Coordinates of N, CA and C in Angstrom, one line a residue:
M1 N -124.3 45.3 166.8 CA -124.8 46.1 165.7 C -125.3 45.3 164.5
K2 N -126.3 45.4 164.1 CA -126.8 44.6 162.8 C -126.0 45.2 161.5
R3 N -125.6 44.3 160.8 CA -125.3 44.4 159.5 C -126.0 44.1 158.4
H4 N -126.4 45.0 157.5 CA -127.5 44.7 156.5 C -126.7 44.5 155.2
V5 N -127.0 43.4 154.4 CA -126.2 43.1 153.3 C -127.1 42.8 152.2
L6 N -127.1 43.4 151.2 CA -127.9 43.5 149.8 C -127.1 42.7 148.9
K7 N -127.7 41.6 148.2 CA -127.1 40.8 147.1 C -127.8 40.9 145.8
F8 N -126.9 41.0 144.7 CA -127.2 41.0 143.5 C -126.6 40.0 142.7
A9 N -127.2 38.9 142.7 CA -126.4 37.6 142.2 C -126.8 37.6 140.6
R10 N -125.8 36.9 140.1 CA -125.9 36.8 138.4 C -127.0 35.5 138.3
P11 N -127.8 35.9 137.3 CA -128.8 34.7 137.0 C -128.1 33.3 136.8
S12 N -127.1 33.3 136.1 CA -126.4 31.9 135.8 C -125.1 32.2 135.6
A13 N -124.4 31.7 136.7 CA -122.8 31.9 136.9 C -122.2 30.7 136.3
P14 N -120.9 31.0 135.7 CA -120.2 29.8 135.3 C -119.5 29.2 136.6
A15 N -118.7 28.4 136.3 CA -118.0 27.6 137.5 C -117.2 28.6 138.3
T16 N -116.4 29.6 137.8 CA -115.9 30.6 138.3 C -116.0 32.1 137.9
H17 N -116.2 33.1 138.8 CA -116.4 34.3 138.2 C -116.1 35.2 139.2
D18 N -116.1 36.6 138.8 CA -115.7 37.6 140.0 C -116.6 38.2 140.6
L19 N -116.4 38.6 141.8 CA -117.4 39.3 142.9 C -116.9 40.6 142.9
V20 N -117.9 41.7 143.0 CA -117.5 43.1 143.3 C -118.3 43.3 144.7
I21 N -117.6 43.9 145.5 CA -118.2 44.4 146.9 C -118.2 45.8 147.0
A22 N -119.5 46.4 146.8 CA -119.8 47.8 146.6 C -120.2 48.5 148.1
T23 N -119.5 49.6 148.3 CA -119.8 50.1 149.7 C -120.2 51.7 149.6
H24 N -121.1 52.2 150.2 CA -121.4 53.6 150.2 C -120.7 54.4 151.0
G25 N -121.0 55.8 151.2 CA -120.4 56.8 152.0 C -121.1 57.1 153.2
F26 N -120.6 58.3 153.9 CA -121.2 58.8 155.1 C -122.6 59.4 154.7
L27 N -123.3 59.3 155.5 CA -124.8 60.0 155.4 C -125.5 59.4 154.2
S28 N -125.1 58.2 153.9 CA -125.8 57.6 152.7 C -126.2 56.2 153.1
S29 N -126.8 55.3 152.3 CA -127.1 54.0 152.5 C -126.8 53.1 151.3
G30 N -127.0 51.8 151.5 CA -126.8 51.0 150.0 C -127.6 51.3 148.9
R31 N -128.8 51.9 149.2 CA -129.7 52.4 148.0 C -128.8 53.2 147.0
S32 N -127.9 54.0 147.4 CA -127.3 55.0 146.5 C -126.5 54.2 145.6
M33 N -126.1 52.8 146.0 CA -125.2 52.1 145.0 C -125.9 51.2 144.0
D34 N -127.4 51.3 144.0 CA -128.4 50.7 143.1 C -128.0 50.8 141.7
P35 N -127.8 52.0 141.3 CA -127.5 52.2 139.8 C -126.1 51.6 139.3
I36 N -125.1 51.6 140.1 CA -123.9 51.0 139.7 C -123.9 49.5 139.9
A37 N -124.6 48.9 140.9 CA -124.9 47.7 141.2 C -125.5 47.0 140.0
D38 N -126.7 47.7 139.4 CA -127.3 47.1 138.3 C -126.4 46.9 137.0
S39 N -125.7 47.9 136.9 CA -124.6 47.9 135.7 C -123.5 46.9 136.0
L40 N -123.1 46.7 137.1 CA -122.0 45.7 137.4 C -122.8 44.3 137.1
T41 N -124.1 44.1 137.7 CA -124.7 42.5 137.4 C -124.9 42.4 135.9
A42 N -125.3 43.5 135.4 CA -125.7 43.2 133.8 C -124.5 43.0 133.1
A43 N -123.4 43.4 133.6 CA -121.7 43.3 132.9 C -121.5 41.9 133.3
G44 N -122.0 41.1 134.1 CA -121.6 39.7 134.4 C -120.9 39.3 135.7
Y45 N -120.9 40.6 136.6 CA -120.4 40.3 137.9 C -121.2 39.8 138.8
E46 N -120.8 39.1 139.9 CA -121.8 38.9 141.1 C -121.5 40.0 142.0
T47 N -122.4 40.7 142.4 CA -122.3 42.1 143.0 C -123.0 41.9 144.4
L48 N -122.2 42.5 145.6 CA -122.7 42.5 146.7 C -122.6 43.9 147.4
V49 N -123.8 44.6 147.5 CA -123.8 45.8 148.1 C -123.8 45.9 149.6
W50 N -122.6 46.1 150.2 CA -122.4 46.1 151.7 C -122.8 47.5 152.5
D51 N -124.0 47.4 153.1 CA -124.7 48.2 153.8 C -124.2 48.4 155.3
Y52 N -124.0 49.6 156.0 CA -123.6 49.9 157.2 C -124.1 51.2 157.7
P53 N -124.4 51.4 159.1 CA -125.2 52.5 159.7 C -124.0 53.6 159.8
S54 N -123.7 54.5 158.8 CA -122.7 55.4 158.7 C -122.8 56.4 159.8
L55 N -123.8 56.6 160.5 CA -123.9 57.6 161.6 C -123.4 56.9 162.9
Q56 N -123.3 55.7 162.9 CA -123.0 54.9 164.0 C -121.6 54.1 164.0
G57 N -120.9 54.1 165.1 CA -119.6 53.4 165.0 C -118.4 54.1 164.3
S58 N -117.3 53.4 164.4 CA -116.0 54.0 164.0 C -115.8 53.3 162.6
I59 N -114.8 54.0 161.8 CA -114.4 53.3 160.7 C -113.8 51.9 160.7
L60 N -113.1 51.6 161.9 CA -112.4 50.6 162.2 C -113.4 49.5 162.8
S61 N -114.5 50.0 163.4 CA -115.6 48.9 163.8 C -116.2 48.4 162.5
H62 N -116.6 49.3 161.7 CA -117.4 48.8 160.1 C -116.2 47.9 159.4
A63 N -114.9 48.3 159.6 CA -114.0 47.5 158.7 C -113.9 46.2 159.3
S64 N -114.1 45.9 160.5 CA -113.9 44.6 161.1 C -115.0 43.8 160.8
R65 N -116.2 44.3 160.6 CA -117.2 43.5 160.1 C -117.2 43.2 158.6
L66 N -116.7 44.1 157.8 CA -116.5 44.0 156.2 C -115.3 43.1 156.1
S67 N -114.3 42.9 157.0 CA -113.1 42.1 156.8 C -113.6 40.5 156.9
A68 N -114.7 40.1 157.8 CA -115.1 39.0 157.9 C -115.9 38.5 156.7
V69 N -116.6 39.5 156.1 CA -117.0 39.3 154.8 C -116.0 38.8 153.6
I70 N -114.9 39.7 153.7 CA -113.8 39.4 152.7 C -113.3 38.1 153.0
Q71 N -113.0 37.7 154.2 CA -112.5 36.4 154.6 C -113.3 35.3 153.9
E72 N -114.7 35.6 154.2 CA -115.5 34.4 153.7 C -115.4 34.4 152.3
A73 N -115.4 35.4 151.3 CA -115.4 35.6 150.2 C -114.1 34.7 149.5
V74 N -113.1 35.1 150.1 CA -111.8 34.6 149.6 C -111.6 33.1 149.9
S75 N -112.6 32.4 150.6 CA -112.6 30.8 150.7 C -113.5 30.3 149.8
R76 N -114.4 31.1 148.9 CA -115.1 30.5 148.0 C -114.3 30.0 146.8
P77 N -114.6 28.7 146.6 CA -113.8 28.2 145.4 C -114.7 28.6 144.1
D78 N -115.7 29.2 144.1 CA -116.4 29.7 142.8 C -116.0 31.0 142.3
L79 N -115.0 31.7 143.3 CA -114.8 33.1 143.0 C -113.3 33.1 142.4
S80 N -113.1 34.1 141.4 CA -111.8 33.9 140.6 C -111.1 35.1 141.3
R81 N -111.7 36.4 141.2 CA -111.1 37.5 141.8 C -112.1 38.2 142.5
I82 N -111.7 39.1 143.4 CA -112.7 39.9 144.5 C -112.2 41.5 144.1
H83 N -113.3 42.3 143.6 CA -112.9 43.7 143.4 C -114.0 44.5 144.4
F84 N -113.5 45.7 144.3 CA -114.3 46.6 145.3 C -114.7 47.9 144.6
V85 N -115.8 48.5 144.7 CA -116.2 49.9 144.2 C -116.8 50.5 145.4
T86 N -116.2 51.7 145.6 CA -116.6 52.4 146.9 C -117.0 54.0 146.7
H87 N -117.6 54.5 147.5 CA -118.0 56.1 147.4 C -117.7 56.5 148.8
S88 N -117.0 57.7 148.7 CA -116.6 58.4 149.8 C -116.0 57.7 151.2
M89 N -116.6 57.8 152.1 CA -116.0 57.0 153.4 C -115.9 55.6 153.3
G90 N -116.7 55.0 152.3 CA -116.9 53.6 152.1 C -115.5 53.2 151.5
G91 N -114.7 53.9 150.9 CA -113.4 53.6 150.3 C -112.4 53.6 151.5
I92 N -112.5 54.3 152.6 CA -111.7 54.2 153.7 C -111.8 52.9 154.4
I93 N -113.2 52.7 154.5 CA -113.6 51.5 155.2 C -113.1 50.1 154.6
V94 N -113.1 50.1 153.4 CA -112.7 49.0 152.4 C -111.1 48.8 152.7
R95 N -110.3 50.1 152.5 CA -109.0 49.9 152.6 C -108.6 49.4 154.0
A96 N -109.4 49.7 155.1 CA -109.0 49.1 156.5 C -109.3 47.7 156.4
A97 N -110.5 47.4 155.9 CA -111.0 46.0 155.8 C -109.8 45.2 155.1
I98 N -109.5 45.5 154.0 CA -108.5 44.9 153.1 C -107.2 44.6 153.9
A99 N -106.8 45.5 154.7 CA -105.6 45.5 155.7 C -105.8 44.3 156.9
Q100 N -107.1 44.7 157.5 CA -107.5 43.7 158.5 C -107.8 42.3 158.0
S101 N -108.2 42.2 157.0 CA -108.5 40.5 156.4 C -107.2 40.0 156.0
R102 N -106.2 40.8 155.7 CA -104.8 40.2 155.1 C -105.1 39.4 153.8
M103 N -106.0 40.0 153.1 CA -106.4 39.5 152.0 C -105.4 39.4 151.0
E104 N -104.7 40.4 151.1 CA -103.4 40.7 150.0 C -102.3 39.6 150.3
T105 N -102.4 38.9 151.5 CA -101.2 38.1 151.9 C -101.6 36.5 151.8
I106 N -103.0 36.4 152.3 CA -103.5 35.0 152.2 C -104.1 34.6 150.9
A107 N -104.6 35.5 150.3 CA -105.3 35.2 148.8 C -104.7 36.1 147.7
K108 N -103.5 35.9 147.4 CA -103.0 36.9 146.5 C -103.5 36.8 145.1
K109 N -103.9 35.5 144.7 CA -104.6 35.2 143.4 C -105.8 35.8 143.1
R110 N -106.7 36.0 144.4 CA -108.0 36.6 144.3 C -108.1 38.1 144.5
C111 N -106.9 38.7 144.5 CA -106.8 40.1 144.6 C -107.2 40.8 143.2
G112 N -108.3 41.7 143.2 CA -108.8 42.2 142.0 C -108.4 43.6 141.9
R113 N -109.4 44.7 141.6 CA -109.2 45.9 141.6 C -110.2 46.8 142.4
L114 N -109.7 47.9 143.0 CA -110.4 48.9 143.8 C -110.7 50.2 143.1
L115 N -112.0 50.4 142.9 CA -112.4 51.6 142.2 C -112.9 52.5 143.3
M116 N -112.4 53.7 143.7 CA -113.0 54.6 144.7 C -113.4 55.8 144.1
M117 N -114.6 56.3 144.5 CA -115.2 57.5 144.1 C -115.1 58.5 145.2
A118 N -114.5 59.5 144.9 CA -114.4 60.7 145.9 C -114.1 60.3 147.3
P119 N -113.1 59.5 147.4 CA -112.5 58.9 148.7 C -111.6 60.1 149.4
P120 N -111.8 60.2 150.6 CA -111.0 61.3 151.5 C -109.7 60.4 151.8
N121 N -108.9 60.1 151.0 CA -107.7 59.4 151.1 C -106.7 60.2 151.9
R122 N -106.8 61.5 152.0 CA -105.9 62.3 152.8 C -106.7 63.2 153.6
G123 N -108.0 62.8 154.1 CA -108.8 63.4 154.9 C -109.8 64.4 154.3
S124 N -110.6 65.0 155.1 CA -111.7 65.7 154.6 C -111.7 67.1 155.3
W125 N -111.7 68.3 154.6 CA -111.8 69.5 155.3 C -113.1 69.7 156.2
L126 N -114.2 68.9 155.8 CA -115.3 68.9 156.8 C -115.0 68.5 158.2
T127 N -114.1 67.8 158.2 CA -113.7 67.5 159.7 C -113.3 68.6 160.8
R128 N -113.0 69.8 160.0 CA -112.5 70.8 160.7 C -113.6 71.6 161.6
L129 N -114.8 71.2 161.1 CA -116.0 71.9 161.8 C -116.1 71.4 163.3
P130 N -116.2 72.3 164.1 CA -116.4 71.9 165.7 C -117.6 71.3 165.8
L131 N -117.4 70.2 166.6 CA -118.6 69.5 167.1 C -118.8 69.7 168.5
G132 N -118.0 70.2 169.3 CA -118.2 70.3 170.8 C -118.5 69.2 171.5
P133 N -119.6 69.1 172.1 CA -119.8 68.1 173.1 C -120.5 66.8 172.4
F134 N -120.5 67.1 171.1 CA -121.1 66.0 170.0 C -120.0 65.0 169.5
A135 N -118.7 65.6 169.6 CA -117.6 65.0 169.0 C -117.5 63.4 169.3
S136 N -117.8 63.1 170.3 CA -117.9 61.6 170.9 C -118.8 60.8 170.2
R137 N -119.7 61.4 169.5 CA -120.8 60.5 168.7 C -120.4 60.4 167.3
F138 N -119.5 61.1 166.8 CA -119.0 60.7 165.4 C -117.6 60.6 165.3
P139 N -117.0 59.4 165.9 CA -115.6 58.9 165.8 C -115.0 58.9 164.5
Q140 N -116.0 58.5 163.4 CA -115.3 58.7 162.1 C -114.9 59.8 161.6
L141 N -115.3 61.0 162.1 CA -114.8 62.3 161.7 C -113.4 62.6 162.1
A142 N -113.0 62.0 163.3 CA -111.7 62.1 163.8 C -110.9 61.2 163.1
E143 N -111.3 60.2 162.6 CA -110.5 59.2 161.8 C -110.3 59.6 160.4
L144 N -111.1 60.6 160.0 CA -111.1 61.1 158.6 C -110.4 62.6 158.6
S145 N -109.9 62.9 159.8 CA -109.1 64.2 159.9 C -107.9 64.3 159.0
E146 N -107.6 65.7 158.4 CA -106.6 65.8 157.7 C -105.2 65.8 158.4
K147 N -105.1 65.7 159.8 CA -103.8 65.5 160.4 C -103.1 64.5 159.9
K148 N -101.8 64.5 160.1 CA -100.8 63.3 159.6 C -101.1 62.2 160.6
N149 N -101.5 62.3 161.8 CA -101.6 61.1 162.6 C -103.0 60.4 162.6
S150 N -103.8 61.0 161.8 CA -105.3 60.6 161.8 C -105.4 59.0 161.0
L151 N -106.2 58.4 161.3 CA -106.2 57.1 160.8 C -106.3 57.0 159.4
V152 N -107.0 57.6 158.7 CA -106.9 57.7 157.2 C -105.4 58.1 156.7
N153 N -104.7 59.0 157.2 CA -103.3 59.3 156.9 C -102.3 58.1 157.3
Q154 N -102.8 57.2 158.3 CA -101.9 56.1 158.7 C -102.1 54.9 158.1
L155 N -103.3 54.9 157.2 CA -103.8 53.4 156.8 C -102.6 53.2 155.8
P156 N -102.2 51.7 155.6 CA -101.6 51.3 154.5 C -102.2 51.3 153.3
R157 N -101.5 51.6 152.1 CA -102.2 51.5 150.9 C -102.1 50.1 150.3
P158 N -103.2 49.5 149.4 CA -103.1 48.5 149.1 C -101.8 48.2 148.2
H159 N -101.2 47.1 148.3 CA -100.0 46.7 147.4 C -100.2 45.5 146.4
R160 N -101.2 44.9 146.4 CA -101.3 43.9 145.2 C -102.8 44.3 144.5
I161 N -103.6 45.2 145.2 CA -104.9 45.5 144.4 C -104.7 46.8 143.7
D162 N -105.0 46.9 142.4 CA -105.0 47.9 141.6 C -105.9 48.9 142.0
V163 N -105.5 50.2 142.1 CA -106.4 51.3 142.7 C -106.6 52.4 141.7
G164 N -108.0 52.8 141.5 CA -108.5 53.7 140.6 C -109.2 54.8 141.1
V165 N -109.0 55.9 141.1 CA -109.7 57.0 141.8 C -110.5 57.8 140.9
I166 N -112.0 58.1 141.1 CA -112.6 59.3 140.3 C -113.0 60.4 141.4
A167 N -112.6 61.5 141.1 CA -113.0 62.6 142.0 C -114.1 63.4 141.1
A168 N -114.9 64.2 142.1 CA -116.0 65.1 141.5 C -115.4 66.5 141.5
Q169 N -115.6 67.1 140.4 CA -115.1 68.5 140.0 C -115.7 69.6 141.2
N170 N -117.0 69.4 141.5 CA -117.7 70.3 142.3 C -117.9 69.5 143.7
D171 N -116.9 69.3 144.4 CA -116.9 68.5 145.6 C -116.6 69.5 146.8
W172 N -117.5 69.8 147.7 CA -117.3 70.6 148.9 C -117.0 69.9 150.1
I173 N -116.9 68.5 150.0 CA -116.9 67.6 151.0 C -115.3 67.0 151.2
V174 N -114.8 66.6 149.7 CA -113.5 66.2 149.6 C -112.7 66.8 148.4
S175 N -111.7 67.3 148.8 CA -111.1 68.0 147.8 C -110.5 67.1 146.7
Q176 N -110.2 67.6 145.4 CA -109.6 66.6 144.3 C -108.3 66.2 144.8
S177 N -107.5 66.9 145.3 CA -105.9 66.7 145.9 C -106.3 65.5 147.1
A178 N -107.2 65.5 147.8 CA -107.2 64.6 148.9 C -107.7 63.2 148.6
T179 N -108.2 63.2 147.3 CA -108.9 61.8 146.8 C -107.5 61.0 146.3
R180 N -106.4 61.6 146.1 CA -105.4 60.8 145.6 C -104.6 60.0 146.5
L181 N -104.2 58.7 146.0 CA -103.6 57.7 146.9 C -102.4 57.3 146.4
D182 N -101.4 57.2 147.0 CA -100.0 56.9 146.6 C -100.1 55.5 145.8
G183 N -99.5 55.3 144.8 CA -99.5 54.2 144.0 C -100.7 53.9 143.3
Q184 N -101.6 54.8 143.1 CA -102.8 54.6 142.4 C -102.6 54.6 141.0
L185 N -103.4 53.5 140.3 CA -103.1 53.3 139.0 C -103.6 54.2 137.9
D186 N -104.8 54.9 138.2 CA -105.4 55.9 137.4 C -106.2 56.8 138.4
H187 N -106.4 58.0 137.7 CA -107.1 59.1 138.5 C -107.9 59.8 137.3
A188 N -109.1 60.3 137.7 CA -109.9 61.2 136.9 C -110.8 62.0 137.6
V189 N -111.4 63.0 136.9 CA -112.1 64.2 137.6 C -113.5 64.2 136.6
I190 N -114.6 64.0 137.1 CA -115.8 64.3 136.6 C -116.5 65.6 137.0
P191 N -117.2 66.3 136.2 CA -117.8 67.5 136.5 C -119.1 67.4 137.1
T192 N -119.2 66.9 138.3 CA -120.5 66.7 139.1 C -120.1 66.8 140.6
S193 N -121.2 66.7 141.4 CA -121.0 66.8 142.9 C -120.6 65.7 143.7
H194 N -120.2 65.9 144.9 CA -119.8 64.6 145.7 C -120.8 63.6 145.6
Q195 N -122.1 63.8 146.2 CA -123.2 63.0 146.0 C -123.6 62.4 144.8
Q196 N -123.8 63.2 143.6 CA -124.1 62.6 142.5 C -123.1 61.9 141.8
L197 N -121.8 61.7 142.2 CA -120.7 61.1 141.3 C -121.0 59.7 141.2
V198 N -121.5 59.1 142.4 CA -121.8 57.5 142.4 C -122.7 57.1 141.2
Q199 N -123.6 58.1 141.1 CA -124.7 57.8 140.1 C -124.6 58.4 138.6
H200 N -123.5 58.9 138.5 CA -123.1 59.7 137.2 C -122.9 58.8 135.9
P201 N -123.5 58.7 134.9 CA -123.2 57.7 133.8 C -121.7 57.5 133.6
L202 N -121.3 58.5 133.4 CA -119.7 58.5 133.1 C -118.8 57.7 134.1
A203 N -119.2 58.1 135.4 CA -118.4 57.3 136.5 C -118.9 55.8 136.5
I204 N -120.0 55.4 136.1 CA -120.4 54.0 136.2 C -119.7 53.4 134.9
E205 N -119.5 54.1 133.7 CA -118.7 53.6 132.4 C -117.3 53.4 132.9
M206 N -116.7 54.4 133.6 CA -115.4 54.3 134.0 C -115.1 53.2 135.1
T207 N -116.1 53.1 135.8 CA -116.0 51.8 136.9 C -115.8 50.6 136.1
L208 N -116.7 50.4 135.3 CA -116.8 49.0 134.5 C -115.6 48.9 133.7
R209 N -115.0 49.9 132.9 CA -113.8 49.9 132.2 C -112.6 49.6 133.2
F210 N -112.4 50.2 134.4 CA -111.6 49.9 135.3 C -111.3 48.5 135.8
L211 N -112.4 48.0 136.2 CA -112.6 46.5 136.6 C -112.0 45.7 135.6
E212 N -112.5 46.1 134.5 CA -112.3 45.1 133.2 C -110.7 45.2 132.7
E213 N -110.2 46.6 132.5 CA -109.1 46.8 131.9 C -108.0 47.5 132.5
G214 N -108.4 48.0 133.9 CA -107.2 48.6 134.8 C -107.1 50.0 134.3
R215 N -108.1 50.8 133.7 CA -107.7 52.2 133.4 C -109.2 52.7 133.3
L216 N -109.3 54.1 133.5 CA -110.5 54.9 133.5 C -111.0 55.2 132.2
N217 N -110.0 55.8 131.3 CA -110.5 56.5 130.2 C -110.3 55.5 128.9
A218 N -111.1 55.9 127.9 CA -111.0 55.2 126.7 C -109.6 55.4 126.2
V219 N -109.3 54.4 125.2 CA -107.9 54.3 124.6 C -107.7 55.9 123.9
D220 N -108.8 56.3 123.2 CA -108.6 57.5 122.6 C -109.7 58.6 123.0
Q221 N -109.3 59.6 123.9 CA -110.4 60.4 124.5 C -111.2 61.1 123.3
Q222 N -110.4 61.4 122.2 CA -111.0 62.1 121.2 C -112.0 61.4 120.4
D223 N -111.9 60.1 120.6 CA -112.7 59.2 119.8 C -113.5 58.3 120.9
S224 N -114.0 59.0 122.0 CA -114.4 58.1 123.1 C -115.6 57.5 122.8
D225 N -116.6 58.1 121.8 CA -117.8 57.4 121.6 C -117.8 56.0 120.8
T226 N -116.6 55.9 120.2 CA -116.5 54.3 119.6 C -115.7 53.6 120.4
A227 N -114.8 54.1 121.3 CA -114.0 53.4 122.2 C -114.8 52.9 123.6
S228 N -115.8 53.7 124.0 CA -116.2 53.5 125.2 C -116.8 52.0 125.4
I229 N -117.0 51.8 126.5 CA -117.7 50.5 127.1 C -119.0 50.8 126.9
P230 N -120.0 50.1 126.1 CA -121.3 50.3 126.3 C -122.2 50.3 127.4
I231 N -123.1 51.3 127.8 CA -123.8 51.1 129.1 C -125.3 51.0 128.6
R232 N -125.7 49.8 129.0 CA -127.0 49.3 128.7 C -128.0 50.2 129.4
P233 N -129.3 50.7 128.7 CA -130.1 51.4 129.2 C -130.8 50.7 130.4
R234 N -131.1 51.5 131.5 CA -131.5 50.9 132.8 C -132.8 50.1 132.5
S235 N -133.8 50.5 131.4 CA -134.8 49.5 131.1 C -134.6 48.2 130.7
E236 N -133.3 48.1 130.0 CA -132.8 46.7 129.7 C -132.2 46.0 131.0
I237 N -131.5 46.8 131.7 CA -130.9 46.2 132.7 C -132.0 45.6 133.9
S238 N -133.1 46.4 134.0 CA -134.2 46.2 135.0 C -134.7 44.8 134.6
E239 N -134.7 44.5 133.3 CA -135.5 43.1 132.9 C -134.5 41.9 133.5
T240 N -133.1 42.1 133.7 CA -132.3 41.0 134.0 C -132.2 41.0 135.6
V241 N -132.6 42.1 136.3 CA -132.2 42.3 137.8 C -133.5 42.3 138.5
D242 N -134.8 42.1 138.0 CA -135.9 42.4 138.8 C -135.8 41.3 139.9
T243 N -135.6 40.2 139.7 CA -135.6 39.2 140.7 C -134.8 39.6 141.8
E244 N -133.7 40.0 141.6 CA -132.6 40.5 142.3 C -133.0 41.8 143.1
H245 N -133.8 42.7 142.6 CA -134.5 43.7 143.3 C -135.4 43.4 144.3
A246 N -136.3 42.6 143.9 CA -137.4 42.1 144.7 C -136.7 41.5 146.1
A247 N -135.6 40.6 145.7 CA -135.0 40.0 147.0 C -134.4 41.2 148.0
A248 N -133.6 42.2 147.0 CA -133.0 43.1 148.0 C -133.9 43.8 148.7
N249 N -135.2 44.3 148.2 CA -136.3 44.8 148.8 C -136.8 44.3 150.1
R250 N -136.9 42.9 150.0 CA -137.2 42.1 151.0 C -136.2 42.0 152.1
R251 N -135.1 42.1 151.9 CA -134.0 42.0 152.8 C -133.8 43.5 153.7
R252 N -134.4 44.6 152.8 CA -134.4 45.9 153.3 C -135.5 46.0 154.4
A253 N -136.5 45.4 154.0 CA -137.7 45.6 154.9 C -137.7 44.5 156.1
A254 N -136.8 43.5 156.1 CA -136.6 42.6 157.1 C -136.1 43.3 158.5

């Protein structure tokens, strides 16, 4: 199965820098991560959007391929830390890939942070829908079951990577309680939908803050306008990533 990888590289990287691997969710593609990838690149991160065919294959099969990407990244001498930004099922794939790659054991100093948006950490009620004879075509739904013995409920949690979770208030796919992960460093809820969460300006701002500071909210919520991390207008961001977008578009077309 072919794996498509979109890269947004920094124009001029210092000797060492941080990498962010971003992964989309079920029924989506890497394009959904473009807004947050733009902001991450503008903030100075090397950003790789890892794309996969979400309607094909199991979570473990996708995690196996992503694990190889992680292992390659930890061997790079120019990377200080490796972070992850995920949406929905992408977060479960990343959790599985972190475990498979043994990143937290073999590359302790490279372990960064994991920001998960609307992750079904305790399963999704959507998996209750009967699929009948089509069940075998969607193994990922069984893996995301709410049952205690399902893959998602048996996955080990990261023990060296700090985890932040952002849930959507109007989410009919993953409940707010199901997004929580034991040992998470921070958790927040944004008034938006499951699909729109990944492109929500506040979610993007919180993502940048969590990767930088290890927390989602500003120091003083009552004075968030002055404490917030500034988000550059997309018109400004586009000036710095036009070249990267052009390259990404060529890779998509290939």
